[in-house]
Coordinates of C-alpha atoms and ligand atoms in Angstrom, one line a residue:
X1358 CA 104.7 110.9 88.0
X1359 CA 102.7 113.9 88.2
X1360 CA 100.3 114.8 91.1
X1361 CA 98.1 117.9 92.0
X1362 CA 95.6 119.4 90.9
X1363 CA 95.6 120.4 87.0
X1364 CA 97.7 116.6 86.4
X1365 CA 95.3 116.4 83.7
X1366 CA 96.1 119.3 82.3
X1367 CA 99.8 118.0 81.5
X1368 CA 98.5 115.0 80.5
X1369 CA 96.8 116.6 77.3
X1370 CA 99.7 118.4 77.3
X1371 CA 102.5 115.5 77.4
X1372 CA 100.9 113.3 75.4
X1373 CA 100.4 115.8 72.4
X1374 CA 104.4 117.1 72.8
X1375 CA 105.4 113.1 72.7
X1376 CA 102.8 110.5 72.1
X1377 CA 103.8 107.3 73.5
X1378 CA 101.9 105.8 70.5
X1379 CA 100.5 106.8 67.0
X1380 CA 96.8 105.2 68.5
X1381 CA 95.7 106.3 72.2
X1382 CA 93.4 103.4 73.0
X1383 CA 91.7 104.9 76.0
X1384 CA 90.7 102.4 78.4
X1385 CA 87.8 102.6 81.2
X1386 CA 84.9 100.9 82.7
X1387 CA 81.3 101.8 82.3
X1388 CA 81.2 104.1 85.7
X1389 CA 84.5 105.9 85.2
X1390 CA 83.7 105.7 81.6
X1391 CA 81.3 108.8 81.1
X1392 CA 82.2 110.8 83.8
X1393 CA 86.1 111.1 83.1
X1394 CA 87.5 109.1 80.4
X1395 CA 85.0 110.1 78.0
X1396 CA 85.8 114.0 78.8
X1397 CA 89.7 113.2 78.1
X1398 CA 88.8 111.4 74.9
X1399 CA 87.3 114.6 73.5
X1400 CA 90.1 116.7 74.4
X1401 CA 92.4 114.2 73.2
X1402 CA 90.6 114.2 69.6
X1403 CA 90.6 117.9 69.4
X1404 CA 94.1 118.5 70.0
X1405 CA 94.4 116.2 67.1
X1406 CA 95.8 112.9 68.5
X1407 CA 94.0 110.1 66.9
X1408 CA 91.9 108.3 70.2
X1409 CA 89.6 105.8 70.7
X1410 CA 87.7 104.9 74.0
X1411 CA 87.4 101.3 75.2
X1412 CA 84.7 100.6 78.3
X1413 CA 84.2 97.3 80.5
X1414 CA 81.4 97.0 82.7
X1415 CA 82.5 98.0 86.2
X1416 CA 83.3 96.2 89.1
X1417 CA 86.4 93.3 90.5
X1418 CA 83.9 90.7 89.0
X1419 CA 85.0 91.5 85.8
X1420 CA 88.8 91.7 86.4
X1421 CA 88.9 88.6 84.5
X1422 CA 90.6 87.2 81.6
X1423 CA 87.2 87.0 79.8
X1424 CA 86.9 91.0 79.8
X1425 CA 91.0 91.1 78.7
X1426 CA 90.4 89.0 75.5
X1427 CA 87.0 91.5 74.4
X1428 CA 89.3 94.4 74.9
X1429 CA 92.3 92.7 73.2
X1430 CA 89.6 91.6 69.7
X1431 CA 88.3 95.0 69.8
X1432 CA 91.8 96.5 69.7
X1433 CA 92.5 94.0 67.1
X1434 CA 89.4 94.9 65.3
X1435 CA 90.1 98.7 65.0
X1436 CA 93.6 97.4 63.1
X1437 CA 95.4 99.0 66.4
X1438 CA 99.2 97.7 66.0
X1439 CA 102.7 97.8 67.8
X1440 CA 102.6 101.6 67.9
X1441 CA 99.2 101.7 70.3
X1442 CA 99.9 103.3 73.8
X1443 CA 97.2 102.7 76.3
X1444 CA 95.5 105.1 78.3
X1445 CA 94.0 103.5 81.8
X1446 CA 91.6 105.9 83.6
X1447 CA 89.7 104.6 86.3
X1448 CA 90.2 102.7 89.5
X1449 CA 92.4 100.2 90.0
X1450 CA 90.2 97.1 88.1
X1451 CA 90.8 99.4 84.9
X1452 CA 94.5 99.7 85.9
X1453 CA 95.4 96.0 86.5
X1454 CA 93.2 95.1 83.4
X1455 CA 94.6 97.9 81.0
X1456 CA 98.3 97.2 82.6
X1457 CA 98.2 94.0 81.4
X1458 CA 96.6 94.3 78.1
X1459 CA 99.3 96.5 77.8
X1460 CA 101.7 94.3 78.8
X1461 CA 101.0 91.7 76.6
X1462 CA 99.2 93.3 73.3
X1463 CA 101.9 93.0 70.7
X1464 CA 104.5 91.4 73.6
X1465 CA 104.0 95.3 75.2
X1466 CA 103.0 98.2 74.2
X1467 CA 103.3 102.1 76.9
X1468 CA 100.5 102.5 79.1
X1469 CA 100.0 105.5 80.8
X1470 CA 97.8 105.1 84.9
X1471 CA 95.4 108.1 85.3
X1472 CA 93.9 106.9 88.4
X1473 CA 90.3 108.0 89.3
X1474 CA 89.8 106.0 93.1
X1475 CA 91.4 107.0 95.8
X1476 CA 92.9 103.5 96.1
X1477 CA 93.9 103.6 92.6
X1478 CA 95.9 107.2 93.2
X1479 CA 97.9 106.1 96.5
X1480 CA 98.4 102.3 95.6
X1481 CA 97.5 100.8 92.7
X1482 CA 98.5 103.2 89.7
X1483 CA 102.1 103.2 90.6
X1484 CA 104.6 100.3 90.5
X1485 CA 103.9 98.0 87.5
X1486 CA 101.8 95.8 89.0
X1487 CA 99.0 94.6 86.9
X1488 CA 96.6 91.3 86.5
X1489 CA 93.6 90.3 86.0
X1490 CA 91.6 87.6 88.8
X1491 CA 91.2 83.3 88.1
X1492 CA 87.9 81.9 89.8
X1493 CA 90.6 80.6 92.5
X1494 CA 92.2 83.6 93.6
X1495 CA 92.7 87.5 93.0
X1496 CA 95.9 88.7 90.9
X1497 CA 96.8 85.4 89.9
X1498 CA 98.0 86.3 85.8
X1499 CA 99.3 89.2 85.2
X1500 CA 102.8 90.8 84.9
X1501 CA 105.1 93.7 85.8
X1502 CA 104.8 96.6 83.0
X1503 CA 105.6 100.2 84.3
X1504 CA 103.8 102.8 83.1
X1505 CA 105.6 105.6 80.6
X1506 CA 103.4 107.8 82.7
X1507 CA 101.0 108.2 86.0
X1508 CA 99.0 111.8 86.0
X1509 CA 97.4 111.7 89.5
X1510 CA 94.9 114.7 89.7
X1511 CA 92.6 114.5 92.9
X1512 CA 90.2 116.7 91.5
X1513 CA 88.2 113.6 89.9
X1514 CA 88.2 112.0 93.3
X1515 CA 85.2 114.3 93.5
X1516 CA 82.7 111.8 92.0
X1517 CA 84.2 108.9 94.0
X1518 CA 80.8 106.9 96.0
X1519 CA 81.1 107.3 99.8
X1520 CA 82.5 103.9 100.2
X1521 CA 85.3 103.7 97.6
X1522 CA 86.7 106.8 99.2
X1523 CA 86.6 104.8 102.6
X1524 CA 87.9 101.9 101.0
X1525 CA 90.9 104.2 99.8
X1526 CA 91.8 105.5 103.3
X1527 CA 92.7 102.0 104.3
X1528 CA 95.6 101.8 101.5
X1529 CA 96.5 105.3 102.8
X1530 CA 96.7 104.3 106.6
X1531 CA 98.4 100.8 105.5
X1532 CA 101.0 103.6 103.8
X1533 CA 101.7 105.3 107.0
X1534 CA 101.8 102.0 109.1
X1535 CA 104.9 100.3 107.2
X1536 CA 106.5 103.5 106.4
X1537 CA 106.2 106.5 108.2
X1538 CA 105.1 106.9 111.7
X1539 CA 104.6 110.6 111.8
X1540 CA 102.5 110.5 108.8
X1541 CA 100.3 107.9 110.8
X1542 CA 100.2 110.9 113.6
X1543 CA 99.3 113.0 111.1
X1544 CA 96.4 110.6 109.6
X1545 CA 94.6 110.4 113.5
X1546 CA 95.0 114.5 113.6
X1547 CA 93.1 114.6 110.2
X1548 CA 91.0 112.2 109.7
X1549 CA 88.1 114.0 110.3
X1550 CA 89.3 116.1 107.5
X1551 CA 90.2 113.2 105.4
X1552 CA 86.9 111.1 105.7
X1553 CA 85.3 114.7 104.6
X1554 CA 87.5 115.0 101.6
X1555 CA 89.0 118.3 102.6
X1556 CA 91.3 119.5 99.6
X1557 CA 94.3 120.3 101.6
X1558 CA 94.2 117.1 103.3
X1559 CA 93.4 114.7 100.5
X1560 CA 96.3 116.4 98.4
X1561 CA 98.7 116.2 101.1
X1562 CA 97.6 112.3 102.0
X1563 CA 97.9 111.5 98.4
X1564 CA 101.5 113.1 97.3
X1565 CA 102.5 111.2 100.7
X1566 CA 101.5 108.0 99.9
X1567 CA 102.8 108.2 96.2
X1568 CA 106.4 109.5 97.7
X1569 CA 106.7 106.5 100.2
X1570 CA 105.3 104.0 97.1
X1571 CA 107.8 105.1 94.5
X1572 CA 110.6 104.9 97.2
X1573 CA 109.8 101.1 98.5
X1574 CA 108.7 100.4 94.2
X1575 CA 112.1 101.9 93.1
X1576 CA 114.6 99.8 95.5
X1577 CA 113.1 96.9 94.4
X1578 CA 110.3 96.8 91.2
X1579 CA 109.9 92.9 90.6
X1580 CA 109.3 92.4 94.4
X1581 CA 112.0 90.0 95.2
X1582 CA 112.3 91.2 98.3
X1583 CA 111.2 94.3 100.4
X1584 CA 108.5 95.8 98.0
X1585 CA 106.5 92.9 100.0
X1586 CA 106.1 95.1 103.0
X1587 CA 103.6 96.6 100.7
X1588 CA 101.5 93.4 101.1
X1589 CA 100.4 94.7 105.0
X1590 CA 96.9 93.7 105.5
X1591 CA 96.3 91.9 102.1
X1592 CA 97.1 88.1 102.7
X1593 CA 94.2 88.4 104.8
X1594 CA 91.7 90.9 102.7
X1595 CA 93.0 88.8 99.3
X1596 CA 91.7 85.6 100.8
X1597 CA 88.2 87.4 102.3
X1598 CA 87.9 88.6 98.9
X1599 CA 87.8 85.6 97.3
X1600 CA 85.5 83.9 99.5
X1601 CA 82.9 86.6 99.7
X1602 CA 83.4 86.6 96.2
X1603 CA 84.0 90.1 96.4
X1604 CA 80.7 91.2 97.7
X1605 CA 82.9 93.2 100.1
X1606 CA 85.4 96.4 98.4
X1607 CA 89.0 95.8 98.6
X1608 CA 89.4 98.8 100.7
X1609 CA 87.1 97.4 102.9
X1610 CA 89.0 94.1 102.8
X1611 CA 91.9 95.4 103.6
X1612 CA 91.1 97.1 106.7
X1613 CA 89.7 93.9 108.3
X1614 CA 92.8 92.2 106.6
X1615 CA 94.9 94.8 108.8
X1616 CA 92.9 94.4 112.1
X1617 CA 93.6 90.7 111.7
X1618 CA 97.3 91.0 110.5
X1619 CA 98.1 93.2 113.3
X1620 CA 97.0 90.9 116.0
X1621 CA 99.3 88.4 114.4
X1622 CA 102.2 90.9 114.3
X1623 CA 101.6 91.2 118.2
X1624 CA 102.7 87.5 118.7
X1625 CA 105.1 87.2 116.1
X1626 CA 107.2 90.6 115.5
X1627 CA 106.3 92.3 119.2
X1628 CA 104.2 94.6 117.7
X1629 CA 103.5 96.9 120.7
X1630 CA 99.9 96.2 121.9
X1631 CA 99.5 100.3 122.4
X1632 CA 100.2 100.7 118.3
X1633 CA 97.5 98.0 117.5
X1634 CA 95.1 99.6 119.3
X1635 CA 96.0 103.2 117.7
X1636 CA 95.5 101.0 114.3
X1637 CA 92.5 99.7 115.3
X1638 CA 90.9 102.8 116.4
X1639 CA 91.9 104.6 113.2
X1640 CA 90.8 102.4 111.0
X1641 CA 87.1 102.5 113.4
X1642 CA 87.5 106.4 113.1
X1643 CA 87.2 106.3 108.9
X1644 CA 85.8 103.2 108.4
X1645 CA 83.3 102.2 111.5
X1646 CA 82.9 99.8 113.3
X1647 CA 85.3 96.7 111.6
X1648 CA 82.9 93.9 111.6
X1649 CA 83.8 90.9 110.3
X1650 CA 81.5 90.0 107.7
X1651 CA 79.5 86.6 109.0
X1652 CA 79.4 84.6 105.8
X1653 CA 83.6 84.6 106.1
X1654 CA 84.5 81.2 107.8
X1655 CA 87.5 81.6 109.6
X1656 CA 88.8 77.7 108.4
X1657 CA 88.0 78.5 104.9
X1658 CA 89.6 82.4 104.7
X1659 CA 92.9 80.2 106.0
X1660 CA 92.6 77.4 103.5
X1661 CA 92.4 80.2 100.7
X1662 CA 95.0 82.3 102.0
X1663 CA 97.2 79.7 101.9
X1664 CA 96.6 79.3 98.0
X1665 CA 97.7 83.1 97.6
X1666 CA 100.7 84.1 95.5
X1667 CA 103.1 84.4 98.7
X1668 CA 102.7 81.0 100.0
X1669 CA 105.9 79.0 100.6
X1670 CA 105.9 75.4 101.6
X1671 CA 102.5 75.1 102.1
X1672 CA 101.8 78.2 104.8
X1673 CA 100.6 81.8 104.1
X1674 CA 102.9 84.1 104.6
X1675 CA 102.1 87.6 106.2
X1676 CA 104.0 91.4 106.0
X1677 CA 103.9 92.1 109.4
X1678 CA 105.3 95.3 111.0
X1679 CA 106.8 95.5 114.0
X1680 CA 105.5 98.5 115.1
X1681 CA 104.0 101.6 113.8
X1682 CA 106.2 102.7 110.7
X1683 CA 108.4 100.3 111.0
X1684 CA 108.9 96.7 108.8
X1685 CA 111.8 94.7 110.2
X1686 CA 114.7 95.6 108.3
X1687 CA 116.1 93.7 104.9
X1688 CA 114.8 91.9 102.6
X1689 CA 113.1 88.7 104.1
X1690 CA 109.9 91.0 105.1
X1691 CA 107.8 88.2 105.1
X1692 CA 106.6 85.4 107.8
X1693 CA 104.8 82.2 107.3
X1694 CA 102.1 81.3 110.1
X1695 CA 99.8 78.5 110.5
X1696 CA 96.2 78.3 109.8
X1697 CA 95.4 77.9 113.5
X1698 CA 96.7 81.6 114.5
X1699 CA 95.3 82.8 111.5
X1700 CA 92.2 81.6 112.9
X1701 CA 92.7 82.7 116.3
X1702 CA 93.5 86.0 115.0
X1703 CA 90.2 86.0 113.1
X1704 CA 87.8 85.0 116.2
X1705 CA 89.6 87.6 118.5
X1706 CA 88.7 90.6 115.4
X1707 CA 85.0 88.9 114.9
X1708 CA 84.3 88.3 118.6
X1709 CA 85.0 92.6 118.8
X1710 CA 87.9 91.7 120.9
X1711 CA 90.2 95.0 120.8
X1712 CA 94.2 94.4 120.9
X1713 CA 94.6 95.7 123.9
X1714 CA 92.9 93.3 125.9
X1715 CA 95.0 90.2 124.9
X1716 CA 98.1 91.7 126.4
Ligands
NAD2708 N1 98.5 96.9 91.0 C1 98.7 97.1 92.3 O1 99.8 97.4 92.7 C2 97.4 97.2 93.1 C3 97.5 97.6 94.4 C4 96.4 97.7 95.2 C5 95.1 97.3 94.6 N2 95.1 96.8 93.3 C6 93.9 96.4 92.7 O2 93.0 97.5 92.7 C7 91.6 97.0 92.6 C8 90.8 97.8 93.5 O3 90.8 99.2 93.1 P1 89.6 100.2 93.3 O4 89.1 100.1 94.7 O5 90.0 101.4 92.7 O6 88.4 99.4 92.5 P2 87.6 99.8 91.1 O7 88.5 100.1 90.0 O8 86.6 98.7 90.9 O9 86.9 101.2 91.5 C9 85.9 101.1 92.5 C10 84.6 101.7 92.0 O10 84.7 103.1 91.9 C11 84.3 103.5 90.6 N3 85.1 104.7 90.4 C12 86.5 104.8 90.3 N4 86.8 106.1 90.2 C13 85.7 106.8 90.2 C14 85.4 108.2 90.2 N5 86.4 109.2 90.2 N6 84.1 108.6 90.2 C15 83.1 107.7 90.3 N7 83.3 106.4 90.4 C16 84.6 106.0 90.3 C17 84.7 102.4 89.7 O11 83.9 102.4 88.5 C18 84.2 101.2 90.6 O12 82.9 101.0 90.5 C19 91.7 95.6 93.0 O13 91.5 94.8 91.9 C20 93.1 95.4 93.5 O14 93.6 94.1 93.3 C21 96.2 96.8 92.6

């Protein structure tokens, strides 16, 4: 892993001292595509390494197997083999989606994360984690394949829209809140700084989030156990996803998956009312106001979160904290809840109930 400013830099560098394949299939979508991957093809092809640049159109719509099999007959129709590597560069769409054409073009071939969203560079980029989305659900094919390589360089977070970079500050406070209670302090002293993309800040906030990742990712990378804490927030922002079908940005998703998760930590894991409302009001201080979007029916987010990956016998299952920083300890990280508190949880959040007021 390589973060900081210049991670580009060493990835021209690394991959011309030891390519991790004969072809580097460079892999982006049509946003990403022209401002960043396009730049790194060129230098790629003048230091001699034979590239070639692959685009999708942008956007979780097309995180599908359709966009998977174009990529995988235009690889086939450049003659690109065994010894391919893939380079990802883009968000984390063109991570999950190059991950696992990685993982499955010629039963696995390297690919190497160069994350461009915020998300992508604190999250999604690291761990192995890649998929691509069904009709029914997010995530739902895909495999573990870890990257030979992840060159994090915040300086292309430059070019990131106003509202991916929001987005991204949810996976960072989401970081903090399982993990690390003084980097949550540190998150409400800077978030003025961080919501204006401050250098210092955004550097520090990123090499943070990667540390605590790779620790939780390294203890256990097929997530049979604690890597779930991870999940914070997401049974909740998976299911919104799918039934806004995606019209709202997973960062977005996730914060009002958090709001809601934490009021159901308060009944189940004695989450401290005090730390909700802390988590409430920073995820109001970079995000606004958390509304919950109107077209989201609270009965039918609960039906579909209980089709999510992590259901067992029939009820979703939620990584709660217990309080700021802090998952319960071992490996069973996860509880199952009914779809009634889900949906009490959801009308205290959409009736702008704060968690204060319930205790
Ligand atoms: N594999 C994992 O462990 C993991 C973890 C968290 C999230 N995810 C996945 O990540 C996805 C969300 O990632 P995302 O929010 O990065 O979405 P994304 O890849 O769609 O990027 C968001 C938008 O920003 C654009 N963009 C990205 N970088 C840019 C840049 N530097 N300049 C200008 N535009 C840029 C993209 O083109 C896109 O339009 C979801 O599919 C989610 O499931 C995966």
């Amino acid at each position: 892993v390589r973060v900081g400013r210049g991670a580009l830099d060493l990835l021209v560098d690394d991959l011309a001292a030891r390519p991790p394949g004969r072809l580097l299939a460079v892999v982006s979508d049509s946003r990403v595509g022209p401002i960043h991957a396009e730049p790194l093809f060129r230098r790629l092809r003048r230091r001699g390494l034979p590239a070639l640049l692959l685009t999708f159109p942008a956007g979780e719509r097309h995180k599908t197997r359709a966009t998977k099999s174009r990529l995988e007959d235009e690889l086939l129709a450049v003659g690109a083999g065994r010894d391919t590597a893939i380079v990802a560069v883009g968000g984390g769409v063109t991570g999950d989606l190059a991950g696992f054409l990685a993982a499955t073009w010629h039963r696995g071939i390297p690919v190497v994360q160069v994350p461009t969203s915020l998300l992508a560079m604190v999250d999604a980029a690291l761990g192995g984690k890649t998929a691509v989305n069904l009709p029914g659900g997010k995530n739902l094919v895909g495999a573990f394949h870890q990257p030979w390589g992840l060159y994090a360089d915040p300086a292309v977070l430059g070019t990131l829209p106003a509202r991916e970079w929001l987005g991204g500050l949810s996976e960072v406070v989401k970081t903090a809140a399982i993990a690390d209670e003084r980097l949550f302090e540190w998150l409400e002293a800077f978030a003025s700084a961080l919501r204006g993309r401050e250098p210092a800040a955004v550097d520090r906030a990123v090499t943070a989030c990667l540390r605590i990742k790779a620790s939780i990712v390294r203890l256990d990378p097929l997530e049979q156990g604690r890597r779930a804490i991870l999940n914070f927030g997401h049974t909740v922002a998976h299911a919104l996803e799918t039934v806004t079908r995606y019209r709202i940005p997973h960062g977005r998703a996730v914060a009002l998956g958090m709001a809601v998760e934490v009021r159901l930590a308060m009944e189940s894991t004695g989450f401290p009312a005090e730390h909700a409302l802390r988590l409430h009001q920073l995820l109001e201080t970079l995000q606004g106001p958390l509304r919950w979007p109107a077209g989201a029916d609270a009965a039918e987010v609960a039906r579909t979160a209980r089709r999510d990956k992590k259901t067992r016998e029939g009820r979703a299952r939620y990584a709660l904290p217990v309080r700021l920083g802090k998952m319960a300890p071992g490996s069973d990280v996860t509880v199952t809840l009914s779809d009634s508190r889900l949906m009490r949880a959801i009308r205290s959040l959409s009736s702008g109930q704060v968690p204060a007021s319930r205790v």
